[in-house]
Short mmCIF file of C-alpha atoms and ligand atoms in Angstrom, two decimals:
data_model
loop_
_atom_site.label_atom_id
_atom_site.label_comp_id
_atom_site.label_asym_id
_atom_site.label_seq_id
_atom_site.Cartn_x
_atom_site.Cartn_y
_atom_site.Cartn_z
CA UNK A 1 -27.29 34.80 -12.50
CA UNK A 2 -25.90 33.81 -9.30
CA UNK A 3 -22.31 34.96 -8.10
CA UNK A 4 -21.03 31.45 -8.66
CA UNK A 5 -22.32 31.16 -12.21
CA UNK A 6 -20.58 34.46 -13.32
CA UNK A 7 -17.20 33.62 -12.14
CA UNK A 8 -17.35 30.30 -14.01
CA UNK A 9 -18.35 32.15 -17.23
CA UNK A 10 -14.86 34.31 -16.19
CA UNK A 11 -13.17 30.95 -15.75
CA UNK A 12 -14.39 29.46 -18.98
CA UNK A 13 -13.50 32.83 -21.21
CA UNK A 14 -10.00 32.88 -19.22
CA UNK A 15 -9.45 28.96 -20.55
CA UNK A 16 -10.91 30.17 -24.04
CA UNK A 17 -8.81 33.01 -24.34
CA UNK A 18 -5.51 31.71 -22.68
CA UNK A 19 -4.39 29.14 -25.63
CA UNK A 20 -5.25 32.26 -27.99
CA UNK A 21 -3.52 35.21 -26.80
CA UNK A 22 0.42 35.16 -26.25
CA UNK A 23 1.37 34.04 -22.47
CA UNK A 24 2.83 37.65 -22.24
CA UNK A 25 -0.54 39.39 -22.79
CA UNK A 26 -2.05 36.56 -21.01
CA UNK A 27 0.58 37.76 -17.99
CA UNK A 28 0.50 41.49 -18.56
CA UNK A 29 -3.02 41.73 -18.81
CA UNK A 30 -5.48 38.74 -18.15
CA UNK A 31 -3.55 37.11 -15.07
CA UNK A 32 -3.56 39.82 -12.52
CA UNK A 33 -7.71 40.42 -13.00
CA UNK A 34 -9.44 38.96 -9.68
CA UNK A 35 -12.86 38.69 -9.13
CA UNK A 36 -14.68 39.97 -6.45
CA UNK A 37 -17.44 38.20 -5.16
CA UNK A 38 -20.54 40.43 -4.75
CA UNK A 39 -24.36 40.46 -4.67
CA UNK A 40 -24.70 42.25 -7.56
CA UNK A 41 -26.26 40.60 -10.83
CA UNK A 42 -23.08 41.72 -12.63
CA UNK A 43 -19.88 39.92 -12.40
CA UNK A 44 -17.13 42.39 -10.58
CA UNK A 45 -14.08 42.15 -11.45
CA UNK A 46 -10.89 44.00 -9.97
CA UNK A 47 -8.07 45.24 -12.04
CA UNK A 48 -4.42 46.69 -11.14
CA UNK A 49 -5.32 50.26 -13.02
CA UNK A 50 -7.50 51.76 -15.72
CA UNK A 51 -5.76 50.55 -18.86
CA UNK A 52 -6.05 47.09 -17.63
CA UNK A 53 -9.80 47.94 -17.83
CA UNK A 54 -9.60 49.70 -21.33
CA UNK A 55 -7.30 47.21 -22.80
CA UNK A 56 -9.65 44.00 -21.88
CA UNK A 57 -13.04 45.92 -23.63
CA UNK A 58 -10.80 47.20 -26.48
CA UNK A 59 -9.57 43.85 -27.16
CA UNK A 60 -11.63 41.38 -25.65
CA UNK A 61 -15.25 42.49 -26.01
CA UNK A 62 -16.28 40.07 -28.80
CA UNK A 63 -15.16 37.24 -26.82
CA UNK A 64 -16.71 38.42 -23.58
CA UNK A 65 -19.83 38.46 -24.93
CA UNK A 66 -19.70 34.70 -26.12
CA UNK A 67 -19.61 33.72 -22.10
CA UNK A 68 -20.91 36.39 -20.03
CA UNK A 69 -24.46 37.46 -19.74
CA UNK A 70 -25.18 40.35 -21.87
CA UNK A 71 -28.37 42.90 -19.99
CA UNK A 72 -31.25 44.36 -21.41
CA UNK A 73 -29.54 47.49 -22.50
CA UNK A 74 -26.54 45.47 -24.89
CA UNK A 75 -24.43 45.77 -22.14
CA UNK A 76 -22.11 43.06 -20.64
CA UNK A 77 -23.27 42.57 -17.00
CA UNK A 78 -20.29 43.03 -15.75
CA UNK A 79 -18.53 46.05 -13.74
CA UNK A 80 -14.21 46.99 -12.75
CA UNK A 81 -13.34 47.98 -9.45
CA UNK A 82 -9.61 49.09 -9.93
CA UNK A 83 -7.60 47.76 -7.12
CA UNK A 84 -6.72 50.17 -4.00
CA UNK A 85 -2.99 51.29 -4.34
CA UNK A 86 -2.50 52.00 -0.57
CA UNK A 87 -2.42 48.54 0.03
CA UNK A 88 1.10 47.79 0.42
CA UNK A 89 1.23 44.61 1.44
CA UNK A 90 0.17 43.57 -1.68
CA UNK A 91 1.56 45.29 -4.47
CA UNK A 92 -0.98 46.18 -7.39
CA UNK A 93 0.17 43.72 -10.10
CA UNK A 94 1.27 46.17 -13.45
CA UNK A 95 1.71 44.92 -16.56
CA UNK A 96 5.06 43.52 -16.81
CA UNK A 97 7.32 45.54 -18.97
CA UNK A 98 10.66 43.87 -19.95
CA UNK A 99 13.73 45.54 -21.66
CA UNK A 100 13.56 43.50 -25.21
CA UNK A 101 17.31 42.16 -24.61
CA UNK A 102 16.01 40.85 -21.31
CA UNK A 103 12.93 38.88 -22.86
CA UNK A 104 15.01 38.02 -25.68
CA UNK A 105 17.41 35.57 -23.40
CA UNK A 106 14.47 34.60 -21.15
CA UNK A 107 12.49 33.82 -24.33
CA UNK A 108 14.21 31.59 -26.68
CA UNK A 109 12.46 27.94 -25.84
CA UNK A 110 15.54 25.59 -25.71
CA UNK A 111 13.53 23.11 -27.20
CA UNK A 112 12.06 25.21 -30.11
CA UNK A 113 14.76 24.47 -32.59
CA UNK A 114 15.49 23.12 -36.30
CA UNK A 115 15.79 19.52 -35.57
CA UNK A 116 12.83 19.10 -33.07
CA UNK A 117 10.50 20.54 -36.09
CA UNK A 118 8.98 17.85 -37.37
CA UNK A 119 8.39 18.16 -41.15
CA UNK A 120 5.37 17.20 -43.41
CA UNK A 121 3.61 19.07 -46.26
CA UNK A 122 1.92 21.28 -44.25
CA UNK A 123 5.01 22.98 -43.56
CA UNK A 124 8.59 21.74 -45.50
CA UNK A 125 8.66 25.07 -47.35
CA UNK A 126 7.96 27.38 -44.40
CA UNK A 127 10.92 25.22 -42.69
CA UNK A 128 12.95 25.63 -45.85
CA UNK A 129 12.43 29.25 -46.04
CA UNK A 130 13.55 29.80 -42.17
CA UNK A 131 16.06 27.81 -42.65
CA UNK A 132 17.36 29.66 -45.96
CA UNK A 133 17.43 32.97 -43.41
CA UNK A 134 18.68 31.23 -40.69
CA UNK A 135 21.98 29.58 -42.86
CA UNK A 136 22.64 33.13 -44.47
CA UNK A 137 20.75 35.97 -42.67
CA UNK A 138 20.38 39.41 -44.59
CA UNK A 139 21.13 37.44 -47.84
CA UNK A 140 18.11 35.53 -49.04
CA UNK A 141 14.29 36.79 -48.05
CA UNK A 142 14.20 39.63 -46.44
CA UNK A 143 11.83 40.23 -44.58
CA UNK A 144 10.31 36.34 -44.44
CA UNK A 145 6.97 36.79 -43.20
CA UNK A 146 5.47 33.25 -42.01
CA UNK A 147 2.23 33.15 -41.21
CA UNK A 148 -0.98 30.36 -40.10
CA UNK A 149 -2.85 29.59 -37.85
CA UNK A 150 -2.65 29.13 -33.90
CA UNK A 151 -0.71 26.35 -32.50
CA UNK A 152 1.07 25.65 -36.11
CA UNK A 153 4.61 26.05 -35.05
CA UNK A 154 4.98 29.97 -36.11
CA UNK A 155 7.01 30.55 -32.74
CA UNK A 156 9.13 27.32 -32.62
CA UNK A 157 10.45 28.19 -36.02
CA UNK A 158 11.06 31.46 -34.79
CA UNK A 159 13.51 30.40 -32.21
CA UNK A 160 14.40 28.10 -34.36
CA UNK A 161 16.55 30.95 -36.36
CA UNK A 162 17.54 32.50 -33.56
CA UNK A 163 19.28 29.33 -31.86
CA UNK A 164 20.81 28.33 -35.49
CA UNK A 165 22.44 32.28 -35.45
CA UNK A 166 23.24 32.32 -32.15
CA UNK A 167 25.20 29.37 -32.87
CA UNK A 168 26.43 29.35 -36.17
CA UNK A 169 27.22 32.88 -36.45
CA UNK A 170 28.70 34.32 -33.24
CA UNK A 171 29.18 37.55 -34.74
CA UNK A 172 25.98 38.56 -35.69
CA UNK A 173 23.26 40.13 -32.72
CA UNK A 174 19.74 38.01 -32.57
CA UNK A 175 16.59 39.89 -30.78
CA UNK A 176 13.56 38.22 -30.38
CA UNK A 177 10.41 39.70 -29.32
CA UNK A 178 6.92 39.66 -29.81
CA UNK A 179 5.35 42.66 -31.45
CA UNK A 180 3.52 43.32 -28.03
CA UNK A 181 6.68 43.71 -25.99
CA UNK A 182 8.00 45.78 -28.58
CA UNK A 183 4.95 48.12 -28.29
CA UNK A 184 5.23 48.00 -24.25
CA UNK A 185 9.40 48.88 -24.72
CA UNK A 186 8.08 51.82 -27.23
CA UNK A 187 5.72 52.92 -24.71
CA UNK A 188 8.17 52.70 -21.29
CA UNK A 189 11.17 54.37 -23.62
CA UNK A 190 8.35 57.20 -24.61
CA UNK A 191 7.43 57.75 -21.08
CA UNK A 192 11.01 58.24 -19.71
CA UNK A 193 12.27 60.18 -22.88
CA UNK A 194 14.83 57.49 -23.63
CA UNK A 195 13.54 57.10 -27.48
CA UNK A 196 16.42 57.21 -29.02
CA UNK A 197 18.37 54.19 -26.95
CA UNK A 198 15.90 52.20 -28.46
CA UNK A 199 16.08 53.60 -31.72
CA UNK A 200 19.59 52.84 -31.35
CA UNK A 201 19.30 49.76 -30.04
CA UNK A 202 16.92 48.08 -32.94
CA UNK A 203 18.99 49.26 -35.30
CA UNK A 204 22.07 47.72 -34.19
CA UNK A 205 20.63 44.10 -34.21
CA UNK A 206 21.61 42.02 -36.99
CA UNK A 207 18.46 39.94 -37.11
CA UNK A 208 15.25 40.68 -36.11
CA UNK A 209 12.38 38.02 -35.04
CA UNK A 210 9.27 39.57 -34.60
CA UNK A 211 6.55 37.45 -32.95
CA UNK A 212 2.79 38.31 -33.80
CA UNK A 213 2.88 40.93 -35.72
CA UNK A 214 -1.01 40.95 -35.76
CA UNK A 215 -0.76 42.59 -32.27
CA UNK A 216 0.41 45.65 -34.23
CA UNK A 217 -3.13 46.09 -35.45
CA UNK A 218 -5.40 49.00 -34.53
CA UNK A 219 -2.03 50.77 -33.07
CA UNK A 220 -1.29 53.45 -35.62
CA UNK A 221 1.19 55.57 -33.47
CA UNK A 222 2.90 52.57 -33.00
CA UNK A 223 2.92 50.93 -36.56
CA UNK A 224 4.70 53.98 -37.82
CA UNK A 225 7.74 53.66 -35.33
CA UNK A 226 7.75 50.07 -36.39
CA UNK A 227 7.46 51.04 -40.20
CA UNK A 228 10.48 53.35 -39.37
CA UNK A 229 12.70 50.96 -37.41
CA UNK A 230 11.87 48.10 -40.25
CA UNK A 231 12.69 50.20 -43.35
CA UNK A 232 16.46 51.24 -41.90
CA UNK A 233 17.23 47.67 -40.63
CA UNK A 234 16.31 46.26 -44.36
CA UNK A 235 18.18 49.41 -45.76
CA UNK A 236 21.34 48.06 -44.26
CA UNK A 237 20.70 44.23 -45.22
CA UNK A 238 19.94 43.37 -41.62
CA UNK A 239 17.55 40.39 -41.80
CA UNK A 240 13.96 40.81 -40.33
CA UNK A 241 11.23 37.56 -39.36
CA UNK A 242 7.89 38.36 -38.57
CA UNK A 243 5.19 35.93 -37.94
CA UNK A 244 1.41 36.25 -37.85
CA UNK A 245 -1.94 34.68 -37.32
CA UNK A 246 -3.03 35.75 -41.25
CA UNK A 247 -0.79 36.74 -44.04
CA UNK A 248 -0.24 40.73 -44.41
CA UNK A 249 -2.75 40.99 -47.28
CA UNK A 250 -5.26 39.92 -44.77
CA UNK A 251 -4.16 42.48 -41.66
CA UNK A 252 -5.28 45.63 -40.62
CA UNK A 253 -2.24 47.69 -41.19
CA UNK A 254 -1.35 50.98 -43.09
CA UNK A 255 -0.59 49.97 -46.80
CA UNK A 256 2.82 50.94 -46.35
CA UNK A 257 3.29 48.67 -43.51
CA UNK A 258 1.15 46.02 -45.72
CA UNK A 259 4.08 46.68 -48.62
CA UNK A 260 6.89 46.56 -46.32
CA UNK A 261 5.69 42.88 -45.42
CA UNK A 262 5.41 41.76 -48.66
CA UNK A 263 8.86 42.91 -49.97
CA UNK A 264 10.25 39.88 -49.08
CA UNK A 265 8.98 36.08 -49.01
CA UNK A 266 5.47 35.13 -47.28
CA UNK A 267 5.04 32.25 -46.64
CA UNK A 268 2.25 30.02 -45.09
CA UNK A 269 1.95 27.36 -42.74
CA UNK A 270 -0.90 24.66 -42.91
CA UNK A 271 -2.89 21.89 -40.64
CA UNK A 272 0.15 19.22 -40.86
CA UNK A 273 -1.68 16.12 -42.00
CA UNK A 274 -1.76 12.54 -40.15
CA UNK A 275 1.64 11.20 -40.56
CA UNK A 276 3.14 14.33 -39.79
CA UNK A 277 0.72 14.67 -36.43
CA UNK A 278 2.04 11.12 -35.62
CA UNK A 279 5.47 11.90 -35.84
CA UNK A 280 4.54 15.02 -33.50
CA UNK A 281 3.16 13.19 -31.04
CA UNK A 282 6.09 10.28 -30.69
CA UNK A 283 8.57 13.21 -31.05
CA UNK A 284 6.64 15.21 -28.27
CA UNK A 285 6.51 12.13 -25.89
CA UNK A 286 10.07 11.57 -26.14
CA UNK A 287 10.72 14.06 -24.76
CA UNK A 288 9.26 14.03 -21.76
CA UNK A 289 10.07 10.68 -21.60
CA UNK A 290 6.95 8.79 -21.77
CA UNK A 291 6.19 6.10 -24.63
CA UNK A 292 3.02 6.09 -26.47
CA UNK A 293 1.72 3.14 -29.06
CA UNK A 294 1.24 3.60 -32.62
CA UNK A 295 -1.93 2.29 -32.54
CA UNK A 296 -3.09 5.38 -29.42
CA UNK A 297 -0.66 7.93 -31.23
CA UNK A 298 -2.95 6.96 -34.59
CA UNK A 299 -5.74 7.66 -32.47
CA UNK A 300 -5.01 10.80 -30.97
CA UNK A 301 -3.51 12.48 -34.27
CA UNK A 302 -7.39 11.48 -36.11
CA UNK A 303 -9.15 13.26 -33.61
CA UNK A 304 -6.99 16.07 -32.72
CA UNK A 305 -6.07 17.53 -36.06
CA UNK A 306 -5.69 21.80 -36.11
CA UNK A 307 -3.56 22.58 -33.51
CA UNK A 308 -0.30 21.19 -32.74
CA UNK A 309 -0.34 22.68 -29.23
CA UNK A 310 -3.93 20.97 -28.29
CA UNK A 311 -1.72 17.24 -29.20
CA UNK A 312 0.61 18.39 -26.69
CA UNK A 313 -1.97 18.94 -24.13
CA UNK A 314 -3.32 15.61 -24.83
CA UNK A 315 -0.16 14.20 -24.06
CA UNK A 316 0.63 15.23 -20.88
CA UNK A 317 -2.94 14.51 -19.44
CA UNK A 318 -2.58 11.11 -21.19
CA UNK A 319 1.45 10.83 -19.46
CA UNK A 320 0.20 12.15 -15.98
CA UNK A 321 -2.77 9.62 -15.92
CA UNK A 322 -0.27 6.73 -16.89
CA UNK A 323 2.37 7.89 -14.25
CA UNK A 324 -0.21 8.54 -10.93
CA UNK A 325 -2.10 5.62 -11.65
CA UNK A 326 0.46 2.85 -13.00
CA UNK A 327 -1.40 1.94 -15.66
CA UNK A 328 0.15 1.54 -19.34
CA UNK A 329 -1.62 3.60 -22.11
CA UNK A 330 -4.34 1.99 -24.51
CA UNK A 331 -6.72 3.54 -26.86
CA UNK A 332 -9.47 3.37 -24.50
CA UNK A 333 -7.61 5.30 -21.59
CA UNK A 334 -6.63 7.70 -24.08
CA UNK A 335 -10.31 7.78 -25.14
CA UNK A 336 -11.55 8.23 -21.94
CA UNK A 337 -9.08 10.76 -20.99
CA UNK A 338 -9.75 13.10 -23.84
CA UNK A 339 -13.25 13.05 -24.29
CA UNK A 340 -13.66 16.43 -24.13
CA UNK A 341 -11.00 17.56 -26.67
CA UNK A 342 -11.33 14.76 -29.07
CA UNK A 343 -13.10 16.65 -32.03
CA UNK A 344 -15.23 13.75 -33.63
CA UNK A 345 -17.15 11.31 -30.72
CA UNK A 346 -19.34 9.72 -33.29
CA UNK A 347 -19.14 5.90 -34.34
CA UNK A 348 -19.14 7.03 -38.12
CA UNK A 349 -15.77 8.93 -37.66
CA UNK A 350 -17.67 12.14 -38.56
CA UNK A 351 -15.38 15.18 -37.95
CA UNK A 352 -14.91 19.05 -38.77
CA UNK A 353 -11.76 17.79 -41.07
CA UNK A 354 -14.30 14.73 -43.32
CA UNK A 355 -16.83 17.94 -43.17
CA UNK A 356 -14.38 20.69 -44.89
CA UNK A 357 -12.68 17.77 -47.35
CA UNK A 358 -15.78 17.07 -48.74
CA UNK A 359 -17.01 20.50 -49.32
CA UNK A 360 -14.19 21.64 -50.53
CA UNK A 361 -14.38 18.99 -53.15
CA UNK A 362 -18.11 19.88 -54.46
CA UNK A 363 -17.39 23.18 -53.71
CA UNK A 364 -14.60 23.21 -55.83
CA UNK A 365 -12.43 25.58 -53.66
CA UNK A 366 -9.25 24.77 -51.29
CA UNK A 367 -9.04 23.17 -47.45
CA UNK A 368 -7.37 26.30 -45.92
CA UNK A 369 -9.86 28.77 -47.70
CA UNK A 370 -13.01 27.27 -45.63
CA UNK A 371 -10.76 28.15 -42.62
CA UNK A 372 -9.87 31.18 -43.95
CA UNK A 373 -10.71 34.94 -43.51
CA UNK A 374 -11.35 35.59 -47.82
CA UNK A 375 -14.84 37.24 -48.30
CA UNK A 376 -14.30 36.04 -52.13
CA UNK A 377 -18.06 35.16 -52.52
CA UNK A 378 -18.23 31.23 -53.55
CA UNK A 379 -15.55 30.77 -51.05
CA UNK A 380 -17.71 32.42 -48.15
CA UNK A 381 -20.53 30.33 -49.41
CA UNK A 382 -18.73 27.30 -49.32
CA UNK A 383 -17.27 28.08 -45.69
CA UNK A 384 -20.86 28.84 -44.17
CA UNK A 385 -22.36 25.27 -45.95
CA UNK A 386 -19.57 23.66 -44.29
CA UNK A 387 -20.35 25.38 -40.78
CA UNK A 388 -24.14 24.34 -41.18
CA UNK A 389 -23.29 20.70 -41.66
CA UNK A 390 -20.87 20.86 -38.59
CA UNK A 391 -24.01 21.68 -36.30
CA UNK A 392 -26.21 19.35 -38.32
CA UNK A 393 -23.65 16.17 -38.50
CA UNK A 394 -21.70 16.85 -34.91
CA UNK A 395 -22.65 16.94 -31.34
CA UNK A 396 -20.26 19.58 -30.41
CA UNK A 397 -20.62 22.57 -28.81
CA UNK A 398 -21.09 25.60 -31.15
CA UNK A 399 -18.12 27.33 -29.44
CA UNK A 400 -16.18 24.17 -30.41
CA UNK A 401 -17.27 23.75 -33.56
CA UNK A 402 -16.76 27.47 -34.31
CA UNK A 403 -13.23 27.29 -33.35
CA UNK A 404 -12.56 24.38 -35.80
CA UNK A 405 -13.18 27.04 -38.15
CA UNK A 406 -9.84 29.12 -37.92
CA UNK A 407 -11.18 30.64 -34.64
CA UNK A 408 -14.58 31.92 -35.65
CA UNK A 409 -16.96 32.89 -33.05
CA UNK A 410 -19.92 30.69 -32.20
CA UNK A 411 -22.29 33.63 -33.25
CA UNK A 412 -21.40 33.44 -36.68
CA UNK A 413 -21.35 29.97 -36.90
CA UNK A 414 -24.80 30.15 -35.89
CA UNK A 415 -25.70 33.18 -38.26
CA UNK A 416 -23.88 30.52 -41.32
CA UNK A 417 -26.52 27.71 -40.26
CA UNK A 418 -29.21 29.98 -40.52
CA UNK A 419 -28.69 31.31 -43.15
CA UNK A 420 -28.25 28.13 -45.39
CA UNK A 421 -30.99 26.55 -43.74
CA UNK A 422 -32.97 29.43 -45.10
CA UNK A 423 -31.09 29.50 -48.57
CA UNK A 424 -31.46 25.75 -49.11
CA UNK A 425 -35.38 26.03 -49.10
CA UNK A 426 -34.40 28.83 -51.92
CA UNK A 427 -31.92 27.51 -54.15
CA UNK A 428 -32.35 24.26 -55.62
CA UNK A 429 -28.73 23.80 -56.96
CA UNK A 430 -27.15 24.77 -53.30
CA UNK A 431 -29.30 22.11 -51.81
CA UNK A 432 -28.03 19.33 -54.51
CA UNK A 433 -24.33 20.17 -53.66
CA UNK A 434 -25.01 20.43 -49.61
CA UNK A 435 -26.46 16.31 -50.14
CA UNK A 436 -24.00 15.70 -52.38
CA UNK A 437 -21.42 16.64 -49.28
CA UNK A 438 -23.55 14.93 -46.79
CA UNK A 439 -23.85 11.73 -48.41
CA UNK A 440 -19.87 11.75 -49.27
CA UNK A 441 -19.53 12.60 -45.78
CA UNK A 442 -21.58 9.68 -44.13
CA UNK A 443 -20.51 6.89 -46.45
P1 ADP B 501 2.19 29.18 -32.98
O1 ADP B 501 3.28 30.16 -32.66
O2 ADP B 501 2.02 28.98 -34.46
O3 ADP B 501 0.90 29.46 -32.30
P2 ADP B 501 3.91 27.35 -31.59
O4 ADP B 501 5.18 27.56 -32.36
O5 ADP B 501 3.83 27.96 -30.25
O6 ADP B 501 2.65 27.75 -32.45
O7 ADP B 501 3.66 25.77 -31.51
C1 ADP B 501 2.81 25.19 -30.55
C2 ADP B 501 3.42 23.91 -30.07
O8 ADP B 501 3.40 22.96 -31.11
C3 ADP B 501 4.88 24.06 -29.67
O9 ADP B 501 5.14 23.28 -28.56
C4 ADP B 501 5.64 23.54 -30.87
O10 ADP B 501 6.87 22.95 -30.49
C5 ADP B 501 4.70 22.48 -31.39
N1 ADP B 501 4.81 22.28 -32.85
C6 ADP B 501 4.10 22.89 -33.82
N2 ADP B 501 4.45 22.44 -35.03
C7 ADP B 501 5.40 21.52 -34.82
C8 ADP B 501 6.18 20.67 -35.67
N3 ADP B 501 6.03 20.68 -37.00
N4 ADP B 501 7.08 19.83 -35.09
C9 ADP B 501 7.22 19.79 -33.76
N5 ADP B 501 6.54 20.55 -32.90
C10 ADP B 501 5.63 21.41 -33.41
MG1 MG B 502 3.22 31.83 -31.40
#
């Protein structure tokens, strides 16, 4: 593949991976990687030091493989240089490591608070719940452990507590951090033998909020320090939040860490539905000030349904357009504009969401479960018929369609069509229910 080609594919996983990963492992670890154009058939790419390297394969390789070329031999073709330290001019980019307290007042989104949530079904009791530890920290759920999927509003309710303490009781010490910086503070106080100032520290703060917790995963020497630091802080009524991409049930942690997470209140947050995406995406343009119709606001919330964060792209290409070019915003700008990200392109309104509704009715099983992680058998089942009729009814890409799915990977979206395809010719009672959701879907 030429040079060219391979640093695209780098691009593309970059702009995959970015909206997916928190911007401070985006920073620490995916930012400072160059690449380095070369003859050679793999893509080169140079990194600040060798965990850089390690870190990207440990965590990455799954989604690598989905855009760059793999060889012959099942391995990626690509190669690290690590970057030449003599250089001084330009300093070999580290990992950023920030002192918690530090990140904590950088950190806390002004605009992530209580009354900018907009609330729907999807998400009143998650609000409630935050709220309830927010109004009388230490005294209600402890730990509350919110958790759903990307782009849902897990971090704006977050620093949604923290403001409301901050504010409403002066007394009491807030620290917010995600659980990555928390593992980079372990690793930095480890290194200089200063353990116990953070021991100390942690323990002192009133209420904890704990972003991705998933990020704990796979870390063992680090979930015990965290199991250690959670158990004392609960011991002495100190409130904890944690947040996370699946509920604790669902993570790979220790079972004691799995316990710890449950002692309190879990609680989930869904898709918000179409009123409540509407209200989003007036309350979003507010604020920055730019007006949208009903009729375009309508428009953008039926096409753009699981992920709150991909509406707020939408608007500011939609408010940049308007601006540079003077023109006022209709539905056909705004359809123009978001070709790309608009999920269903076909005159019959097909989409992902008219795909897993109607399943999920003949299926008999719930919404969130087809875009869910359960193996539970007739809920897999149901999940892969529902991925097959994406790539039969849609003309997305699979990588697209895939991440409709709670973030699956094209490959098994791919393996799911197959598979029923093959099934179908097999089992006369699947194929019944799969026309049964086709024709409910097309009519
Ligand atoms: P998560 O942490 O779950 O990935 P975020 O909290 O970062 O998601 O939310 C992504 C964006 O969507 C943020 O800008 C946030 O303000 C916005 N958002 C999500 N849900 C809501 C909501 N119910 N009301 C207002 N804004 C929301
Ligand atoms: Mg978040």
């Amino acid at each position: 593949m030429a040079v060219c080609e391979l640093e695209d594919c780098w691009i593309q996983f970059l702009d995959f991976i970015k909206p997916r990963c928190s911007s401070a492992e985006f920073q620490n670890w995916l930012s400072p990687i160059q690449v380095i154009p070369s003859t050679k058939e793999d893509l080169v790419l140079q990194v600040p030091n060798i965990f850089v390297r390690e870190y990207i394969l440990d965590n990455y390789k799954k989604e690598l493989s989905c855009f760059i070329p793999v060889k012959a031999d099942g391995d990626l073709a690509m190669q690290f240089v690590v970057s030449e330290p003599e250089k001084k001019a330009a300093p070999a980019p580290m990992p950023m490591i920030e002192s918690a307290q530090k990140q904590d007042e950088s950190l806390l989104n002004p605009q992530y608070t209580f009354e900018s949530f907009i609330e729907g079904p999807s998400n009143q009791f998650v609000k409630s719940a935050a709220q309830g530890v927010a109004f009388r920290p230490g005294k209600t759920f402890n730990p509350l452990f919110i958790h759903g999927g990307v782009g849902l509003g897990k971090t704006h309710l977050l620093h949604g507590i923290g403001h409301y303490v901050r504010a409403q009781h002066k007394k009491l010490s807030t620290q917010y951090i995600t659980a990555e910086s928390f593992i980079n503070d372990l690793v930095t106080h480890l290194r200089n033998k200063s353990i116990d100032k953070m021991k100390k520290f942690y323990r002192s703060v009133d209420v904890l909020l704990i972003d991705d917790i998933q990020f704990l995963q796979n870390r063992l020497n680090f979930e015990e320090e965290f199991c250690n630091t959670f158990e004392s802080l609960i011991n002495q009524n100190k409130q904890i939040v944690l947040t996370s991409d699946k509920p604790p049930s669902q993570l790979k942690l220790s079972e004691r860490m799995v316990a710890r997470m449950e002692w309190g209140l879990v609680a989930g947050i869904g898709i918000p539905d179409l009123e409540t995406r509407v209200a989003i995406i007036q309350q979003k343009s507010l604020q920055k000030g730019f007006s949208i119709p009903n009729s375009v606001a309508f428009f953008i919330a039926d096409h753009i349904f699981h992920n709150v964060r991909q509406l707020e792209g939408a608007i500011n290409r939609l408010a940049a357009h308007c601006r540079l070019t003077e023109t006022p915003l209709t539905q056909e700008v705004a359809e123009n504009l978001l070709k790309e990200t608009l999920y269903s392109s076909s005159p019959n309104k097909i989409s992902v969401e008219s795909i897993l509704k109607s399943v999920a009715t003949v299926f008999e099983v719930r919404m969130s479960d087809l875009k869910g992680e359960t193996r539970v058998k007739e809920i897999a089942l149901a999940r892969q018929v529902a991925m097959y009729l994406a790539k039969e009814l849609l003309q997305e890409s699979l990588m697209k369609l895939a991440s409709s799915f709670g973030g699956k990977s094209h490959s098994t979206l791919l393996h799911s069509w197959k598979k029923i395809s093959l099934e179908m010719e097999k089992n006369p009672v699947l194929k019944k229910q799969i026309f049964l959701a086709r024709k409910n879907i097309e009519s």
